[in-house]
Coordinates of C-alpha atoms in Angstrom, one line a residue:
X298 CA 17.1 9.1 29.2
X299 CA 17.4 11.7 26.4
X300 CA 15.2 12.4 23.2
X301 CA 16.4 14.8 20.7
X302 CA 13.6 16.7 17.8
X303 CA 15.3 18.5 15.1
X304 CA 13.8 20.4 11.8
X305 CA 14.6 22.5 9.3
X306 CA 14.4 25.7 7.7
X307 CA 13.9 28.3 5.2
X308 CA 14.3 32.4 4.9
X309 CA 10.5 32.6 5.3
X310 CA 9.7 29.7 8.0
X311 CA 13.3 29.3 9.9
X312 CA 14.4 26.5 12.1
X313 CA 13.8 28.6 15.3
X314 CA 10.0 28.3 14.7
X315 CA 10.6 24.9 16.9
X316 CA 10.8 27.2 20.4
X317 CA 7.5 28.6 19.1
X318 CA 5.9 25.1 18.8
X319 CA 7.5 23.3 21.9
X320 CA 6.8 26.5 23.9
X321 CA 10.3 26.6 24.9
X322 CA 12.8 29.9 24.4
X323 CA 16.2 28.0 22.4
X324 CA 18.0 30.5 24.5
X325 CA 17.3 29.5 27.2
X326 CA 17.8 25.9 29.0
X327 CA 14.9 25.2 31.3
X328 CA 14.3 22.7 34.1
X329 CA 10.9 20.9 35.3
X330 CA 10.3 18.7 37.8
X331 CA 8.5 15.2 37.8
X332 CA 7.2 12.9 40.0
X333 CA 10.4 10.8 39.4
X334 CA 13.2 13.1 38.8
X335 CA 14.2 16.1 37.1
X336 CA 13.6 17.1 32.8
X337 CA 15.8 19.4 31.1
X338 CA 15.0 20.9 28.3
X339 CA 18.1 22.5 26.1
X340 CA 19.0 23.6 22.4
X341 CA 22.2 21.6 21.3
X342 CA 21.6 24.0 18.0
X343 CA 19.0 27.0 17.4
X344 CA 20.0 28.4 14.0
X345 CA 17.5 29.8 11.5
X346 CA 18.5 26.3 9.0
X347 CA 18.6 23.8 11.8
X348 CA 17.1 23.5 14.9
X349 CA 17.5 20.9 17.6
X350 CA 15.6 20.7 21.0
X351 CA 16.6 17.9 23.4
X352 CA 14.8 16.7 26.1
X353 CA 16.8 15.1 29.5
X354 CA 14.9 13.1 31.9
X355 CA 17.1 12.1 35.2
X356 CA 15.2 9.8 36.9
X357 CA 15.8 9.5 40.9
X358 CA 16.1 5.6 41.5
X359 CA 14.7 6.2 45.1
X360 CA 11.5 8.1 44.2
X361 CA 11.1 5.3 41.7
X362 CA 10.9 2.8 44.1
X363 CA 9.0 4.5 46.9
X364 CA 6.2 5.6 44.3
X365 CA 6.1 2.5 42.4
X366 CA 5.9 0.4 45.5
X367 CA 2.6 -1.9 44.9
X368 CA 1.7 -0.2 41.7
X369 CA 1.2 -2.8 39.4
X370 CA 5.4 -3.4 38.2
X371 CA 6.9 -1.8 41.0
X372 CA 8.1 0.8 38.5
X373 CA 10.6 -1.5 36.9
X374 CA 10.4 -4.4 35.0
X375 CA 13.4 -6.2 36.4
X376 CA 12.4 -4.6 40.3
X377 CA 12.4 -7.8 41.7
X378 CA 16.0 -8.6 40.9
X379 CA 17.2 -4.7 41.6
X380 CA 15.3 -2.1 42.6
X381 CA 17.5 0.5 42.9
X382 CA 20.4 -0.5 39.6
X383 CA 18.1 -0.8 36.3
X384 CA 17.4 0.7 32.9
X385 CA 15.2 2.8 34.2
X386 CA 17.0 6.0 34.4
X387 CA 18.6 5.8 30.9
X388 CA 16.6 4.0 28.4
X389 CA 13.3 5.3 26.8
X390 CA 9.9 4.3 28.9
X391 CA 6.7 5.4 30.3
X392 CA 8.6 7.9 32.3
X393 CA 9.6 9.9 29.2
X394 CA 6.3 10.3 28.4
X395 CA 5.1 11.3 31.4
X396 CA 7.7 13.7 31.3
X397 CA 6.3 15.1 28.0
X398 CA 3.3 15.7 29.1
X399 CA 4.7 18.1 31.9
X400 CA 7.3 20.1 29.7
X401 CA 5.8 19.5 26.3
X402 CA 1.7 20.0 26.9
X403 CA 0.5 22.5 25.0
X404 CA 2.5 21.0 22.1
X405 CA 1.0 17.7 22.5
X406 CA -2.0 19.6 22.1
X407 CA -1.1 21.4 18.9
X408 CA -1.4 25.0 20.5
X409 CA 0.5 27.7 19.6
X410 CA -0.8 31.1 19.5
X411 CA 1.8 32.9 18.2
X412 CA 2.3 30.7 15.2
X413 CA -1.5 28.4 14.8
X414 CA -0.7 28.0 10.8
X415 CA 2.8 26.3 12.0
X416 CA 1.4 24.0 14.4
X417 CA -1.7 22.9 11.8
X418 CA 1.1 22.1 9.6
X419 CA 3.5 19.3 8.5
X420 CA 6.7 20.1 8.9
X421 CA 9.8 18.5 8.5
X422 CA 11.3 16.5 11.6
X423 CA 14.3 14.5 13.0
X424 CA 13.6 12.8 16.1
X425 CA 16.2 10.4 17.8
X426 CA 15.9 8.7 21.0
X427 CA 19.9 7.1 21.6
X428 CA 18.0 4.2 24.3
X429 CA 15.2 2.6 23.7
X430 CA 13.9 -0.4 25.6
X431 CA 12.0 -2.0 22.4
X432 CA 10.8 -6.0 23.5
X433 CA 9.7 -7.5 20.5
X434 CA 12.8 -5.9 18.7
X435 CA 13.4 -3.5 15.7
X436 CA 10.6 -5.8 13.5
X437 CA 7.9 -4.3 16.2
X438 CA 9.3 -0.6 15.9
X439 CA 9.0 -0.7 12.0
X440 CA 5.8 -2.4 12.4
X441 CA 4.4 0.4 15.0
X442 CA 6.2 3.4 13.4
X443 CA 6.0 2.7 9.3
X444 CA 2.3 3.2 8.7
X445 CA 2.4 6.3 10.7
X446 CA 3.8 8.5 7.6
X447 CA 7.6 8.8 8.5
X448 CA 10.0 8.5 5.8
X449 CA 12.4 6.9 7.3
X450 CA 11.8 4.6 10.3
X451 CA 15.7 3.1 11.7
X452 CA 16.0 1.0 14.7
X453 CA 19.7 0.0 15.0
X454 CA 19.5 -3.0 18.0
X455 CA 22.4 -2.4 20.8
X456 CA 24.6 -5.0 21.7
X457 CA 24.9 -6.0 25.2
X458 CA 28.9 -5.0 25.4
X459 CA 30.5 -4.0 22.3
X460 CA 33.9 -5.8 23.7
X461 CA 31.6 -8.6 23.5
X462 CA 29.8 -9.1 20.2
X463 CA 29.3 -13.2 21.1
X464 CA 27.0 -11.7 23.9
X465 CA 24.9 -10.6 21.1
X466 CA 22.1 -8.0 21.0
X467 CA 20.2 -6.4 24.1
X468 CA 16.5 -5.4 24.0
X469 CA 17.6 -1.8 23.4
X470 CA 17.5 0.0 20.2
X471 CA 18.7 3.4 18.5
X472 CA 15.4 5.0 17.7
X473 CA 15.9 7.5 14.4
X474 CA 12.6 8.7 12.5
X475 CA 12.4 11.4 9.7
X476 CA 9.9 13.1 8.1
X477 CA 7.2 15.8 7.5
X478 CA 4.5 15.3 10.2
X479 CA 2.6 17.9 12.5
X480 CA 5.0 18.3 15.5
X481 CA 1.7 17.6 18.1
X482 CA 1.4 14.2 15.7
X483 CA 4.7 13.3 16.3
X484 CA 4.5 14.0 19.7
X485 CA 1.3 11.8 20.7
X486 CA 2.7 8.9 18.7
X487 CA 5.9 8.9 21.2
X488 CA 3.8 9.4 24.0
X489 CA 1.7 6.1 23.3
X490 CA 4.6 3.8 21.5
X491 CA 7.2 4.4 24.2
X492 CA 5.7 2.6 27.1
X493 CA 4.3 0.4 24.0
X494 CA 7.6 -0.7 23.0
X495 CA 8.7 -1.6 26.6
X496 CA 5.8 -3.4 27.5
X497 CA 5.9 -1.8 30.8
X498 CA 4.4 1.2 32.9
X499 CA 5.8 3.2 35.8
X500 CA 2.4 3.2 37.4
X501 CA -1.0 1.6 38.4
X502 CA -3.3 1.9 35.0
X503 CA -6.7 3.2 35.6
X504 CA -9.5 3.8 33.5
X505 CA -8.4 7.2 33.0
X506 CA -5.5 5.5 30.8
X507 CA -8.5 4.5 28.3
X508 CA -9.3 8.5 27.5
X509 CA -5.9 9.3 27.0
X510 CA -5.1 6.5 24.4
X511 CA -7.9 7.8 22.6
X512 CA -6.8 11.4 22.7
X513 CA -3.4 10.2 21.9
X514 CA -4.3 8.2 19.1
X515 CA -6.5 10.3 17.4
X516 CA -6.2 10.5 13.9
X517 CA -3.7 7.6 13.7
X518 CA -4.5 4.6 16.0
X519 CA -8.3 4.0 14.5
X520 CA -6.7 2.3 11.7
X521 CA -3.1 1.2 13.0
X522 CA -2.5 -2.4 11.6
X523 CA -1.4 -2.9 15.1
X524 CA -3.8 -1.6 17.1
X525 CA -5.1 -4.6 19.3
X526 CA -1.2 -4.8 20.0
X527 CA -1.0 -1.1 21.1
X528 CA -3.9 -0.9 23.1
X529 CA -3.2 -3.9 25.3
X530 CA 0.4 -3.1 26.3
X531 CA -0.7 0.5 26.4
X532 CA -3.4 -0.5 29.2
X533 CA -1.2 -3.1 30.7
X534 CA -3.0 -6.1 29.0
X535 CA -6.2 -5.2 31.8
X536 CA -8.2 -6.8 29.1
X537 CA -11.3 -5.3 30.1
X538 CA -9.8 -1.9 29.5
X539 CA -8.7 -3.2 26.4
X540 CA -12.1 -4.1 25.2
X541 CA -13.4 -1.0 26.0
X542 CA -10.5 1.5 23.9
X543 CA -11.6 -1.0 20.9
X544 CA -15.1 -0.4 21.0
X545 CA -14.2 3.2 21.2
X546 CA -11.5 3.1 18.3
X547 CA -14.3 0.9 16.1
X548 CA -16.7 3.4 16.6
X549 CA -13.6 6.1 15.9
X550 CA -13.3 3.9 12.3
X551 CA -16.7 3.8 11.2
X552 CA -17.7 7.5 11.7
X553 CA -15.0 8.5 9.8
X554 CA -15.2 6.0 6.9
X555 CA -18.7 7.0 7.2
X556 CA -18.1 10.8 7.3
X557 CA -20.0 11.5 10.1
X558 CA -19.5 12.3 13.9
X559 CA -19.3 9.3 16.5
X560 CA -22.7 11.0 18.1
X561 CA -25.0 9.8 15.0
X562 CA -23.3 6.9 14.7
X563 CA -23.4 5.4 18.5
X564 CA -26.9 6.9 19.2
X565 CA -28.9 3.8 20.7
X566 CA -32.6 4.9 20.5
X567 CA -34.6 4.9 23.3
X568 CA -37.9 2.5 23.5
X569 CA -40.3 6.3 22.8
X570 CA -41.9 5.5 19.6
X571 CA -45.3 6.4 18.2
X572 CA -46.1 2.9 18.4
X573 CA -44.7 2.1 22.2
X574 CA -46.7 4.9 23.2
X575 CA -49.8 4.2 21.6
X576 CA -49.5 0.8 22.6
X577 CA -52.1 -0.8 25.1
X578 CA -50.7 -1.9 28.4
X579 CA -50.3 -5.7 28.5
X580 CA -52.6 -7.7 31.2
X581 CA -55.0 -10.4 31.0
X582 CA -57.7 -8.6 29.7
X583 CA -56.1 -6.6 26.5
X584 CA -54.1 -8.0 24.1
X585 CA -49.8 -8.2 23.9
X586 CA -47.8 -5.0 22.8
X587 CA -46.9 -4.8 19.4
X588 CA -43.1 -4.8 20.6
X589 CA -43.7 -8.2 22.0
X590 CA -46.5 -9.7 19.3
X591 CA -43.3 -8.9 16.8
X592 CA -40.9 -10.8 19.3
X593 CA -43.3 -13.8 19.3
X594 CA -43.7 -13.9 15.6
X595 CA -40.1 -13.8 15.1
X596 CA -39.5 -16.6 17.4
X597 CA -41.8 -18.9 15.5
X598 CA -40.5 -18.3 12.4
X599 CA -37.0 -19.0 13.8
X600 CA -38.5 -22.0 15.6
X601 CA -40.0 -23.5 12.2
X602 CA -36.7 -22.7 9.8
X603 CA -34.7 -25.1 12.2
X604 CA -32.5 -22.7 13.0
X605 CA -30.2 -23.3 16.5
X606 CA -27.4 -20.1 15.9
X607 CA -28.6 -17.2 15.1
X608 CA -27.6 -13.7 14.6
X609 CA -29.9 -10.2 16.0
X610 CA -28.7 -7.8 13.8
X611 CA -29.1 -4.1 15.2
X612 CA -29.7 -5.8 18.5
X613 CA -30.6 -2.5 20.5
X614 CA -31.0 -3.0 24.0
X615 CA -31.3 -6.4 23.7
X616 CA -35.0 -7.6 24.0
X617 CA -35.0 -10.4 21.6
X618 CA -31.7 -11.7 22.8
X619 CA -33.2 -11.9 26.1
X620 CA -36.1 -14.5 24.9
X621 CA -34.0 -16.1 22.3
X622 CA -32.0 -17.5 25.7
X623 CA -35.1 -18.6 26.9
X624 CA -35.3 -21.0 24.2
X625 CA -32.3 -24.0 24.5
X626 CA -32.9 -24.9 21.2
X627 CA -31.0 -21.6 20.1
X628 CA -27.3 -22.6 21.1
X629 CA -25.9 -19.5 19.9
X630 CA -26.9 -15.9 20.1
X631 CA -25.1 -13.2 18.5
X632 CA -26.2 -9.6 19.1
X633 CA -24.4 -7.3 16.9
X634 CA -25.4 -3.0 17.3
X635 CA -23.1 -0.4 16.1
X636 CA -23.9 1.4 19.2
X637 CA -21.8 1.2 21.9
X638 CA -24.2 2.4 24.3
X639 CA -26.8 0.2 23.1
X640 CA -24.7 -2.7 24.0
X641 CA -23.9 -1.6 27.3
X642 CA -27.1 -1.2 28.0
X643 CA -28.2 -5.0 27.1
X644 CA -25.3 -6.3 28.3
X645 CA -26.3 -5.3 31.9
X646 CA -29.7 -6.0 31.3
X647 CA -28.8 -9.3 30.3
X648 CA -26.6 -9.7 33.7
X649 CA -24.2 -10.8 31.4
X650 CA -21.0 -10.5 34.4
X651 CA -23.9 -12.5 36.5
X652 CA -24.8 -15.8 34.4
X653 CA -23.7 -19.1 34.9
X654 CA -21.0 -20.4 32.3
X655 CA -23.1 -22.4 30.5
X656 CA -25.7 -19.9 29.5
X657 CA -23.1 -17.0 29.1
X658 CA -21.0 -19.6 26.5
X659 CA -24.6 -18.9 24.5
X660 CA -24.4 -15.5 24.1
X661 CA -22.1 -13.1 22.4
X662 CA -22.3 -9.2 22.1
X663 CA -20.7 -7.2 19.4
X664 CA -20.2 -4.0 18.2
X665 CA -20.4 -3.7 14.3
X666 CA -22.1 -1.8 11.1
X667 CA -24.3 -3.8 8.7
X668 CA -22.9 -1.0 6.3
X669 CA -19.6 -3.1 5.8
X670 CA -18.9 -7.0 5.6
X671 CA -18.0 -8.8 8.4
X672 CA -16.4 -11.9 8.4
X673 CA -17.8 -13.0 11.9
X674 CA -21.1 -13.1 10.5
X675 CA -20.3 -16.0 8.0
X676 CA -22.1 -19.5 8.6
X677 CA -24.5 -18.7 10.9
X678 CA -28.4 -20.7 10.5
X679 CA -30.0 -17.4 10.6
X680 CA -30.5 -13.7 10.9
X681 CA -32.8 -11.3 12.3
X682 CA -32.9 -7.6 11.0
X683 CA -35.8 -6.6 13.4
X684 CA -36.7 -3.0 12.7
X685 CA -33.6 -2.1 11.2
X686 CA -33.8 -1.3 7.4
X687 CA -36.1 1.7 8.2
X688 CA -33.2 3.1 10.5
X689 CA -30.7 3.1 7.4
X690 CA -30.5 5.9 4.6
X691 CA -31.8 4.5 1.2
X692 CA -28.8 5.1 -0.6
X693 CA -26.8 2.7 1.8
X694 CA -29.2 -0.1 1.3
X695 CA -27.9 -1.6 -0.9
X696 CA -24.5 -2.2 1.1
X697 CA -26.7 -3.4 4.1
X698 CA -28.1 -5.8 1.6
X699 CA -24.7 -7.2 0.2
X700 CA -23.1 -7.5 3.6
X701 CA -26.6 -9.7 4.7
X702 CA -27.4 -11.5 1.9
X703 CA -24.3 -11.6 -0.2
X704 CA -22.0 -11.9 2.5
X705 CA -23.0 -13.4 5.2
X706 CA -25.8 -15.8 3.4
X707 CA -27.5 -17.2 6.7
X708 CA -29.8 -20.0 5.7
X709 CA -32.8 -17.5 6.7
X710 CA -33.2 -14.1 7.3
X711 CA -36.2 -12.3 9.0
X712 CA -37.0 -9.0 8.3
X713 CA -39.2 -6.2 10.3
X714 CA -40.4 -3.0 9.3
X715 CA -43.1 -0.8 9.9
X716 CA -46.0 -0.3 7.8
X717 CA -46.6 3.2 7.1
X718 CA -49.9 2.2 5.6
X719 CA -51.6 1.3 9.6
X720 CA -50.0 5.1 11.0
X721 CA -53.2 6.1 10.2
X722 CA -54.3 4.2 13.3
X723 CA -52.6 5.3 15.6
X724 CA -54.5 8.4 17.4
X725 CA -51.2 10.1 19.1
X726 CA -49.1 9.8 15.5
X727 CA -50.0 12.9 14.0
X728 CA -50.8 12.5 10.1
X729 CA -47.7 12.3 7.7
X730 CA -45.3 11.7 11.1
X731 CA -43.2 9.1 11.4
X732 CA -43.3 6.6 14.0
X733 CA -39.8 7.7 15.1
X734 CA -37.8 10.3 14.7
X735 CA -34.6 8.6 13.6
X736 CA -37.0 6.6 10.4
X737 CA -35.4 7.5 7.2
X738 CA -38.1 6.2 5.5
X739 CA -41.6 3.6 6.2
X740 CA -42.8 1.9 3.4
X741 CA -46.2 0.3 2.5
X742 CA -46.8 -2.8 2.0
X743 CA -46.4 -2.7 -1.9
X744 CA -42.8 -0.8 -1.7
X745 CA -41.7 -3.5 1.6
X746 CA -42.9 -6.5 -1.1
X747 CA -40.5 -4.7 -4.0
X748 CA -37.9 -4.6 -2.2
X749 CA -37.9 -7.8 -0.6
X750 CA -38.5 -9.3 -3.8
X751 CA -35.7 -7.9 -5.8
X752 CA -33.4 -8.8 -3.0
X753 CA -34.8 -12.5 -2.8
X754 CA -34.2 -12.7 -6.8
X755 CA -30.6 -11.0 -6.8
X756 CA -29.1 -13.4 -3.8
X757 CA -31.0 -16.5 -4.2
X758 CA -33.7 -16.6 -1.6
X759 CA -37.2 -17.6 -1.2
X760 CA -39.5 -14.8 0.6
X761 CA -42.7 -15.5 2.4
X762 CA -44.9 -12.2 3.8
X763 CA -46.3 -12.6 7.4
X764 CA -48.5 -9.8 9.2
X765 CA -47.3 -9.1 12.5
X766 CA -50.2 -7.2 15.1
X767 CA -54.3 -7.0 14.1
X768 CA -54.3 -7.5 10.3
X769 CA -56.5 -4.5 9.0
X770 CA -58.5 -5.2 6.3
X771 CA -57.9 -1.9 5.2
X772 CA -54.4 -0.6 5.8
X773 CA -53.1 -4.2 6.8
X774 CA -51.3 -4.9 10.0
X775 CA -48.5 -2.6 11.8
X776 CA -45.6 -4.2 11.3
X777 CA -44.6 -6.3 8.5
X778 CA -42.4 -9.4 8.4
X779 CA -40.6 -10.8 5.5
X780 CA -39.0 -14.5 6.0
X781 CA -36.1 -15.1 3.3
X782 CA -35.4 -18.8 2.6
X783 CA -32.2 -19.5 0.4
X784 CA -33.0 -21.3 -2.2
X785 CA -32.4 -24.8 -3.4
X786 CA -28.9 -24.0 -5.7
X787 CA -30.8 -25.5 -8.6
X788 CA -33.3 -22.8 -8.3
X789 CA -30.7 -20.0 -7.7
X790 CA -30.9 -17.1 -10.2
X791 CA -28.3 -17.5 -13.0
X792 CA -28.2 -13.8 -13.9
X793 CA -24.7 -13.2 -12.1
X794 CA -25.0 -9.2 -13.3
X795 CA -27.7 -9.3 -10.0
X796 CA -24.9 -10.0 -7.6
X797 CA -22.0 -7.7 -9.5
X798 CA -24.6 -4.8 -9.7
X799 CA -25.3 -5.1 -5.9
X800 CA -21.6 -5.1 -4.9
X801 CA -21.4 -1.9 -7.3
X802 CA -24.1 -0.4 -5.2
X803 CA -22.6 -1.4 -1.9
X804 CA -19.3 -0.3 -2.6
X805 CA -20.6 3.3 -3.8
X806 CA -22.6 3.4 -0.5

């Protein structure tokens, strides 16, 4: 099998900058070996205007076999019907990129020492591979290679035997791409898409396979248009694999539409607030925790709005999940966190892998930001933001708010928050502390009342104020709880601006 990269130069950058970047001499022809066979690596042309670098792969049929021998294919797709006369030594696979990673690595990494400004740049690039195994066609190469940046994207199909055009085509296609793209770019999307476009692996996928999609695809495969396609023939269609380099490439997509790194945004929070420690200890003689007098109150409420699928909205660890599937009445529990680590965590305390069929057909986990709408939040009876708001900066509010109530438009929502009013009462909470670290902000009951109240009147909603824990006739109770009714349509607020200036604020959040 043979791949071929070519550029272009100038006086000031010439051609020959390529050996630099591949970390190959173009005077010299170099030989590697692989776990299947032998790679080549060779300068057809090494001029200071063009420079071409080819890469030869022979693959040893034998070693194929031997090594691929009850390893998830047997090496070849068409092993069971010849194991030793296939495609495999001529047209463009897993094994090619296998063998990229041996000769081409530090590439693939985008190290050069001797020339770091031409490997951070873009630079212009031919790359042709004559034999490419492509099953779903030249329609699947243009759809995996044209939102990548190249140019030009041509995938001329190969006929079975040109003295035989009634034959028709094979599966095989002429792979040409140009354009100006960081060589380590280039590189990493031909690692992944080969094996993609042959649906087929060499080798036994592990979970090793998920890291090095992601380090692969970073910076493109977050937000291919394909990437549900990529990732499963990547991992071999082991859909639990699968589900796990999505999570990861979600969380990719959010911290960088959020500007931020995946550690702030996948940081589940640990059950060490002010108010969890200066909680009593639950027995018969003293009264419930406030974690679970909060739990209780926002059962009822769900229990007297009628509601039977319901949605836990920054679901944590999974706590209110947990007694919401005590309940039959609730037929559907969704529990959606951005935190990946959060869901693990509720997932196994759930015994999710563990429960019967009928209970797990109850419950649903799902990773996701309340910062964006989410279609898969639509016509559900209602939803429970349960100590959430006070974990969001106040100037995205307003796009939680449209993609709860604007959006998504649950028949009832339920709201928690703590009431910075009763910190005052709690002895280890030192004064003008938060009760956790990660609160943006904890309103009293007046500013909690505002805001529920202009959010009520801008989406149509009916609110109703419940105090949740001993009700202080001083500072009021610890934790507040807003219940939002939507309105009868007749009693809907007919200033449409509300709505419009809330998408405005959501959008500029």
């Amino acid at each position: 099998m043979f791949l071929t990269i070519s550029t272009t130069g100038t006086p000031d950058r010439p051609a020959t900058d390529l050996g630099f970047l591949l970390h190959k001499h173009p005077d010299k022809a170099q030989t590697f070996s692989t776990s299947h066979g032998t790679a080549h690596v060779l300068y057809p042309e090494a001029t200071p205007e063009r420079c071409t670098a080819a890469l030869l792969l022979e693959v040893d049929p034998v070693a194929l076999v031997r090594r691929g021998k009850g390893k998830g294919r047997g090496g070849a797709p068409d092993s069971a019907l010849a194991q030793y006369v296939n495609d495999r030594p001529y047209a463009a696979s897993s094994l090619l990129s296998v063998a990229m990673t041996t000769v081409f690595k530090s590439a693939l990494r985008g190290v050069c020492k001797a020339l770091p400004e031409r490997a951070a740049a873009p630079m212009p690039l031919r790359i042709e591979v004559p034999a490419l195994s492509a099953r779903g066609g030249p329609e699947l190469v243009h759809k995996l290679f044209g939102p990548l940046g190249w140019q030009r994207v041509k995938s001329e199909p190969v006929a079975l035997d040109e003295k035989f055009p009634e034959w028709g085509e094979s599966r095989y296609v002429k792979l040409l791409l140009e354009g100006e793209l960081r060589l380590a770019d280039a590189l990493r999307q031909l690692y992944v898409l080969l094996p993609v476009l042959d649906d087929a692996k060499h080798y036994w996928v592990a979970p090793d396979e998920v890291d090095k999609l992601l380090r692969a695809g970073e910076g493109w495969l977050a937000d291919h248009p394909e990437q549900q396609l990529i990732t499963s023939r990547y991992l071999s269609r082991r859909w639990g694999l699968t589900r796990q380099a999505m999570e990861a490439l979600e969380l990719v997509r959010l911290a960088e539409a959020d500007d931020t790194e995946i550690e702030e945004i996948d940081n589940a929070v640990a059950a060490t607030t002010a108010e969890s420690e200066a909680e009593p200890e639950a027995d018969e003689d003293k009264p419930a925790s406030l974690a679970v007098q909060r739990r209780e109150a926002i059962l009822e409420a769900l229990r007297t709005s009628g509601a039977s699928r319901v949605l836990d909205l920054g679901c944590g660890q999974g706590q209110l999940v947990r007694e919401l599937l005590k309940d039959v009445r609730f037929t559907e529990i969704v529990g959606v966190d951005v935190s990946m680590r959060a869901l693990a965590v509720a997932a196994r305390r759930l015994r999710l892998e563990q429960m019967g069929e009928r209970q797990s057909g109850r419950v649903k986990l799902m990773q996701g930001s309340l910062a964006y709408t989410d279609k898969r939040l639509k016509r559900y009876d209602a939803a429970v933001l349960s100590e959430v708001v006070e974990h969001v900066d106040p100037e995205r509010l307003p796009a939680l708010e449209y993609a709860v109530f604007g959006a998504a438009r649950p028949q009832t929502v339920l709201v928690t928050t703590p009431n910075v009013e009763y910190n005052v009462r709690w002895e280890s909470l030192p004064a003008g502390q938060k009760r956790h670290g990660d609160h943006r902000f904890e309103w009293t009951r007046d500013e909690f009342r505002g805001w529920a109240q202009k959010v009520a009147q801008r989406h149509g909603y009916e609110t109703e104020f419940v105090p949740v824990g001993p009700d202080d006739p001083e500072v009021g109770p610890p934790t507040q709880l807003a219940v939002f009714r939507r309105a009868p349509k007749d009693t809907t607020p007919k200033d449409a601006t509300a709505k419009d200036t809330t998408m405005k604020e959501a959008k500029a959040a």
